[in-house]
Short mmCIF file of C-alpha atoms and ligand atoms in Angstrom, two decimals:
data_model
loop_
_atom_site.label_atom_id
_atom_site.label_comp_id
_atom_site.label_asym_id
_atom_site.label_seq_id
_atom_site.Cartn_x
_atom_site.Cartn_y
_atom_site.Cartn_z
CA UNK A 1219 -12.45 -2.49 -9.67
CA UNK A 1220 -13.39 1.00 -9.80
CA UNK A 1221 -11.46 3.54 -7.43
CA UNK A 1222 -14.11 4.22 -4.42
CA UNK A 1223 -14.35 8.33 -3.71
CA UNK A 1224 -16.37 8.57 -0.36
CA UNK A 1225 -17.61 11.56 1.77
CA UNK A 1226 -18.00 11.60 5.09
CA UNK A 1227 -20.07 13.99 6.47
CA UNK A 1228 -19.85 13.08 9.84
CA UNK A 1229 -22.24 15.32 12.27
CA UNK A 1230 -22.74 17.93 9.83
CA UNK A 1231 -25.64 18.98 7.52
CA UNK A 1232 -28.97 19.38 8.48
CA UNK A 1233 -31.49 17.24 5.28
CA UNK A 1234 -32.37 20.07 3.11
CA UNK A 1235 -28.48 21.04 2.87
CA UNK A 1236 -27.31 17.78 2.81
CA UNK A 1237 -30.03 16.94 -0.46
CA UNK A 1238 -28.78 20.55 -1.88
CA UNK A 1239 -25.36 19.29 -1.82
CA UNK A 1240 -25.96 16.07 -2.94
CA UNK A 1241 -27.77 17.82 -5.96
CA UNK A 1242 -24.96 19.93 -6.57
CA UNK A 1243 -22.31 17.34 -6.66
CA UNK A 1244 -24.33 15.00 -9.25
CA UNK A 1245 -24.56 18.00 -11.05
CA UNK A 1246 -21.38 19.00 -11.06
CA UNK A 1247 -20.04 15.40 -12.35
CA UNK A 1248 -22.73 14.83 -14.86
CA UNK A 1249 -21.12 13.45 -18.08
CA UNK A 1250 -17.77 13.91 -16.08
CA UNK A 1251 -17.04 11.20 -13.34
CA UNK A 1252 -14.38 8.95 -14.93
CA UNK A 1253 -15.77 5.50 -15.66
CA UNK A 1254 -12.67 4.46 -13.58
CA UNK A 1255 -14.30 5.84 -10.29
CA UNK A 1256 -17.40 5.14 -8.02
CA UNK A 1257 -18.84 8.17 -5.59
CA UNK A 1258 -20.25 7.15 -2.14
CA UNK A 1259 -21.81 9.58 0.50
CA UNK A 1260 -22.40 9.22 3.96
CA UNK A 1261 -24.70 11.58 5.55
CA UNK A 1262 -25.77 11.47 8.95
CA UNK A 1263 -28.82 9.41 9.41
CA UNK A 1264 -31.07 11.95 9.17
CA UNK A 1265 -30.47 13.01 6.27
CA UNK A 1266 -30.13 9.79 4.42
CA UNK A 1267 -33.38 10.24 2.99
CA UNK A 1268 -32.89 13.53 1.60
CA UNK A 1269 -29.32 12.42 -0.16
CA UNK A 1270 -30.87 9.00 -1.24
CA UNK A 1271 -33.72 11.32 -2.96
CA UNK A 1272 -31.15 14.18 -4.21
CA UNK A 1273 -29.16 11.03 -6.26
CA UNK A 1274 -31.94 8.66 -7.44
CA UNK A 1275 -31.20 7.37 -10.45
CA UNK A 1276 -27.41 8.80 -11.09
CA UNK A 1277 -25.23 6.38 -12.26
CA UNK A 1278 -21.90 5.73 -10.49
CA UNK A 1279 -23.19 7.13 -6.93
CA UNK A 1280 -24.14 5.19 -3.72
CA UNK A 1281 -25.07 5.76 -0.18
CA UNK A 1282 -23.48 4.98 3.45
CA UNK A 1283 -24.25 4.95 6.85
CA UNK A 1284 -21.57 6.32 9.43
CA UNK A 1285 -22.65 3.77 11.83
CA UNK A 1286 -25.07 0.68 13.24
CA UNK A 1287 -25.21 -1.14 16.39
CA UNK A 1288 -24.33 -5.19 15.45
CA UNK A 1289 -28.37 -6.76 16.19
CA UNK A 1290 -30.59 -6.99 13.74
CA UNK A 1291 -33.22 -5.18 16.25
CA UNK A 1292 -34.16 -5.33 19.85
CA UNK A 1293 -33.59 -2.80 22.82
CA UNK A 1294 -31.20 -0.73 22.33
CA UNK A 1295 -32.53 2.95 22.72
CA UNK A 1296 -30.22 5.50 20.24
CA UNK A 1297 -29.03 3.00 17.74
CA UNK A 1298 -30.00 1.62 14.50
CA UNK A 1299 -30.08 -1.19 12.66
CA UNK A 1300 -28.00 -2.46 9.39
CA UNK A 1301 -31.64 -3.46 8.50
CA UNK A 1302 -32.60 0.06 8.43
CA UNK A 1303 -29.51 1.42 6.80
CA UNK A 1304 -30.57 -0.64 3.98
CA UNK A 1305 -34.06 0.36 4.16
CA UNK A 1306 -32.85 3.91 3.93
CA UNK A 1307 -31.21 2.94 0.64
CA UNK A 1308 -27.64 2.45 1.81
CA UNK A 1309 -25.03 -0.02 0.25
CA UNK A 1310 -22.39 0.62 2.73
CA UNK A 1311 -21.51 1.00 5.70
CA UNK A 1312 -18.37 2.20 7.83
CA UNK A 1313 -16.96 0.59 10.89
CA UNK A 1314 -13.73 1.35 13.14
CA UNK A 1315 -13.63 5.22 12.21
CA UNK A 1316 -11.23 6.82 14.90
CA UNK A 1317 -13.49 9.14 15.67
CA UNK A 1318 -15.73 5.95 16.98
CA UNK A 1319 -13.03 4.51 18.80
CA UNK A 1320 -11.49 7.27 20.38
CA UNK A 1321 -14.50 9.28 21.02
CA UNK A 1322 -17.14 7.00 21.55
CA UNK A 1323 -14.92 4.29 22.76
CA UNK A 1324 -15.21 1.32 20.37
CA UNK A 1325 -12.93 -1.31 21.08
CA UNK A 1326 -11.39 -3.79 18.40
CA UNK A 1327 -13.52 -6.37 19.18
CA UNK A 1328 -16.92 -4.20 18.90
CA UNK A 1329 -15.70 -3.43 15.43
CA UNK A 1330 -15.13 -7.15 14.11
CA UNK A 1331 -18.64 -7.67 15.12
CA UNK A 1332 -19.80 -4.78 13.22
CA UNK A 1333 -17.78 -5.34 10.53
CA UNK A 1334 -18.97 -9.72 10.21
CA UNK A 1335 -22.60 -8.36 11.23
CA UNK A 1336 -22.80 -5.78 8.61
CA UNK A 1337 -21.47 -8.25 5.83
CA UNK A 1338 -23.92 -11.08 6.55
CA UNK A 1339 -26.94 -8.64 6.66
CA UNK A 1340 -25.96 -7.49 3.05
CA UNK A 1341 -23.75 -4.34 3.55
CA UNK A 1342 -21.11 -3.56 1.87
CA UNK A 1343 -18.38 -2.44 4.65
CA UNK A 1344 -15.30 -0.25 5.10
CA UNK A 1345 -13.30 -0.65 8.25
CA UNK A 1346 -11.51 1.98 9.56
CA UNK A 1347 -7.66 1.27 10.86
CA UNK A 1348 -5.16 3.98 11.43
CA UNK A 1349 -2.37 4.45 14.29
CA UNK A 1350 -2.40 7.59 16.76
CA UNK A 1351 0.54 9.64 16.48
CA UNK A 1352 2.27 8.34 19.18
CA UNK A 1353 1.99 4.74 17.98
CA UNK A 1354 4.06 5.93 14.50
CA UNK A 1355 6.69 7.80 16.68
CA UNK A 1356 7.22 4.15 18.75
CA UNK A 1357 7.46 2.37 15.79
CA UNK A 1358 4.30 0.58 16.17
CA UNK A 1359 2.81 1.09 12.69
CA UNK A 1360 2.49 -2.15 11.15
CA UNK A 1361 1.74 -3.78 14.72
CA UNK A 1362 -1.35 -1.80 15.21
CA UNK A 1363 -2.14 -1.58 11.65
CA UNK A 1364 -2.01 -5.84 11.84
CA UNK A 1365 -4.22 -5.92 15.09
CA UNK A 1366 -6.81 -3.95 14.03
CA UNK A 1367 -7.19 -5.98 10.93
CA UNK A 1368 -6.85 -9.19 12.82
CA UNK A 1369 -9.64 -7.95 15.26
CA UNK A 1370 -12.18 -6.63 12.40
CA UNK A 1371 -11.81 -9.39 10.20
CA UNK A 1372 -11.68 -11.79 12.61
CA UNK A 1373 -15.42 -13.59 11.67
CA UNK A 1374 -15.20 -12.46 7.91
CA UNK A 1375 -15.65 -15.07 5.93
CA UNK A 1376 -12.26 -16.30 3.71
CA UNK A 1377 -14.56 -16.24 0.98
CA UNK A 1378 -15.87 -13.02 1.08
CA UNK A 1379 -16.73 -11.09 -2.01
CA UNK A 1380 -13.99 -8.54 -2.74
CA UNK A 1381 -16.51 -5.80 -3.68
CA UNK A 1382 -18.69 -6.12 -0.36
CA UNK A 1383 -15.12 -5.30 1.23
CA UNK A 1384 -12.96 -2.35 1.68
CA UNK A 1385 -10.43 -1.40 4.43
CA UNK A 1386 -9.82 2.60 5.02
CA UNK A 1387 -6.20 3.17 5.98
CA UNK A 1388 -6.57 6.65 8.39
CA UNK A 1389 -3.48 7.65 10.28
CA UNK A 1390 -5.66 9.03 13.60
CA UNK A 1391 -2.84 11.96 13.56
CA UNK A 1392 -4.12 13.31 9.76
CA UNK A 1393 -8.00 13.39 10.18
CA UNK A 1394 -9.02 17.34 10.46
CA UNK A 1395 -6.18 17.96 11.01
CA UNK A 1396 -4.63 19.32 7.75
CA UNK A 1397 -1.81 16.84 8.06
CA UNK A 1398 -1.19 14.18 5.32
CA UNK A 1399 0.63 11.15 5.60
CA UNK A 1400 3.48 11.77 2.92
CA UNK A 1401 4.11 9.69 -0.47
CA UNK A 1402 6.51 6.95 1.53
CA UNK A 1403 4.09 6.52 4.90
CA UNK A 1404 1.14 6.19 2.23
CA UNK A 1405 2.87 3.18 0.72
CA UNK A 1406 4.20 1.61 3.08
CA UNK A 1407 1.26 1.27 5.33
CA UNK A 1408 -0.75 -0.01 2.16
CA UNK A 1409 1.86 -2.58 1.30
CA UNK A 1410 1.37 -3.22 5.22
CA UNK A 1411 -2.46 -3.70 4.45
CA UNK A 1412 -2.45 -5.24 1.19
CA UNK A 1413 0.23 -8.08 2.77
CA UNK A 1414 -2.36 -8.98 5.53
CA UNK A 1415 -5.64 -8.89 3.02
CA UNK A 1416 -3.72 -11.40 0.66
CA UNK A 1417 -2.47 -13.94 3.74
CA UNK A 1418 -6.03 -13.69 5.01
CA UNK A 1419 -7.87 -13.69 1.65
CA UNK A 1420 -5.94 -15.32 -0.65
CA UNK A 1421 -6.07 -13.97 -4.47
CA UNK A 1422 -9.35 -12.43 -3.24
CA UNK A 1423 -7.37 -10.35 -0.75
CA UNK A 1424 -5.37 -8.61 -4.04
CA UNK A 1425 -8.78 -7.23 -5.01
CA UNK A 1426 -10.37 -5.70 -1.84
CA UNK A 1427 -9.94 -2.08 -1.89
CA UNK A 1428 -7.83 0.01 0.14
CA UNK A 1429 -8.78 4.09 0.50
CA UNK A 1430 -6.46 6.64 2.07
CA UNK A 1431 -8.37 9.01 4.66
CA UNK A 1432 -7.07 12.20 6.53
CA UNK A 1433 -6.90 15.51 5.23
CA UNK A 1434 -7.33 14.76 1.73
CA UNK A 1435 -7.68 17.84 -0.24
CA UNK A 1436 -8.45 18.67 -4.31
CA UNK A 1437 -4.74 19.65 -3.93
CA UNK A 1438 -3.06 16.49 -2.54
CA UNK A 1439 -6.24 13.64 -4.24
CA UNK A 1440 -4.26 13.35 -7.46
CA UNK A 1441 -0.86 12.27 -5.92
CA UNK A 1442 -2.32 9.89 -3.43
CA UNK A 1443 -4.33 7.93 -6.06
CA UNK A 1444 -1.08 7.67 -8.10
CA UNK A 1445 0.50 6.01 -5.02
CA UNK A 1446 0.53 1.90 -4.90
CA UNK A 1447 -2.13 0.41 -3.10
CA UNK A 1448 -4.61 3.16 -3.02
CA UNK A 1449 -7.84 2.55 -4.24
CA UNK A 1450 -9.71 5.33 -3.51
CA UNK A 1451 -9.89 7.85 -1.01
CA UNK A 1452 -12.38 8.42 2.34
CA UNK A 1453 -12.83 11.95 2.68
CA UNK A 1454 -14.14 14.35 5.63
CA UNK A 1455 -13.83 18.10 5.72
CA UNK A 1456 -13.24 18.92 2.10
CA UNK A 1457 -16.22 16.56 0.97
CA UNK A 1458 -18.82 19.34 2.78
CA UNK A 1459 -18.77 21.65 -0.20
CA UNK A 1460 -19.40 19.78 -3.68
CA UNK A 1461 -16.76 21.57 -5.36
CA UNK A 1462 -14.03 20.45 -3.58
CA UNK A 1463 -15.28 16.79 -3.26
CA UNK A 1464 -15.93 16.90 -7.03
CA UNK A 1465 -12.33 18.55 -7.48
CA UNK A 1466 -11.32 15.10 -6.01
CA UNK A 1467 -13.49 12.66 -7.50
CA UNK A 1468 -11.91 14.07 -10.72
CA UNK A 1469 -8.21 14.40 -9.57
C1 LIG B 2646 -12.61 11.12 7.85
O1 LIG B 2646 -13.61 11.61 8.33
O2 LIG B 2646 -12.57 9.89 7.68
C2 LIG B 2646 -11.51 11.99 7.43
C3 LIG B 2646 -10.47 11.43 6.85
O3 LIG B 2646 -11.62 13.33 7.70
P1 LIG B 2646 -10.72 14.51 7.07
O4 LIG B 2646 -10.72 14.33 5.56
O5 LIG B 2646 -11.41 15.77 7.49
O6 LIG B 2646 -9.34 14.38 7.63
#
């Protein structure tokens, strides 16, 4: 399976800069993205139109959505359907980012139902796990690491296809922050990942991808793709500018 580079633009980017950096960054890999790699951006909602538009037609790119409330429609004033994401030409979609549980207050259980929701309306879906820093200085690594994958897999199907699945491993502690986890934390909590994805999945489990996130930088991409376990990387602040995100894609 090809190594999945994603951007996350998070709340940034009005749609005429977001399509003039989408525009830039197909341009910039044109005739260079390695056949062993797959680009996916995720724009804010409102300017999924003007990325989906900016890479029509360029081969090895999709779209994401940052977010969508579980329902496939109904009452519920400020969110937006998986339904729509589609509509908007989206392939994935991300639940469990940190920034949604610890800002906006997710809790484990929301997630799972995002996460099964998503699936069974067609997305594919990356959930988010990661531990706050305080969790890695107790110890608690591979406990929270298992319970968040426990709780947002819990109503995924054991059959589920390995390319509609991918889990982002995020330490909370390295996302904007400029911190990376090092070479040995890297591996360890994807050995911690891959372990549960096999028990839960079976030989299907050995297939679903697992990205690094937090901090990720031209200057760091290459050596965390080398590590074991990482297949592919979710990227925030340096995938703004398409020079640094395509530094990555091609590290
Ligand atoms: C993220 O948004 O998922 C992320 C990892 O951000 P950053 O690369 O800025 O740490």
């Amino acid at each position: 399976m090809k190594k999945l580079m994603a951007a996350n633009w998070k709340m940034y980017k009005l749609a005429a800069e977001a399509g003039a950096t989408a525009s830039a960054l197909a341009g910039k890999l044109d005739g260079r993205l390695p056949r062993d790699r797959e680009v996916l951006v995720i724009p804010p909602f409102t300017a999924l139109a003007a990325t989906a538009k900016a890479l029509a037609g360029q081969p090895g790119f999709s779209l994401g959505g940052q977010n969508f409330y579980p329902s496939k429609q109904g009452a519920f004033t400020g969110e937006i359907a998986p339904e729509m994401l589609l509509d908007a030409g989206c392939r994935y979609a991300l639940a469990g980012h940190s920034e949604r549980r610890h800002i906006l207050g997710e809790d484990d259980v929301l997630v799972g139902r995002k996460t099964a929701f998503g699936l069974t309306c067609g997305l594919s879906m990356i959930l988010c796990v990661g531990e706050k820093v305080e969790e890695r200085q107790a110890g608690q690594v591979e406990a929270v690491l298992t319970r968040q994958l426990a709780a947002g897999l819990a109503d995924v199907p054991a059959d589920v296809s390995p390319d509609a699945l991918a889990i982002a491993y995020e330490p909370v502690w390295a996302i904007g922050t400029g911190l990376t986890a090092g070479p040995a934390e890297v591996a360890e909590a994807h050995r911690v990942v891959r372990a549960f994805l096999v028990e839960r999945f079976r030989p299907g489990g050995a297939k679903i991808r697992i990205l690094y996130g937090g901090s990720v930088k031209p200057g760091n991409a290459g050596e965390l793709l080398g590590i074991d376990n990482v297949d592919g990387v979710l990227v925030g602040g340096a995938s703004l500018e398409a020079e640094s995100f395509a530094a990555i894609v091609t590290a």
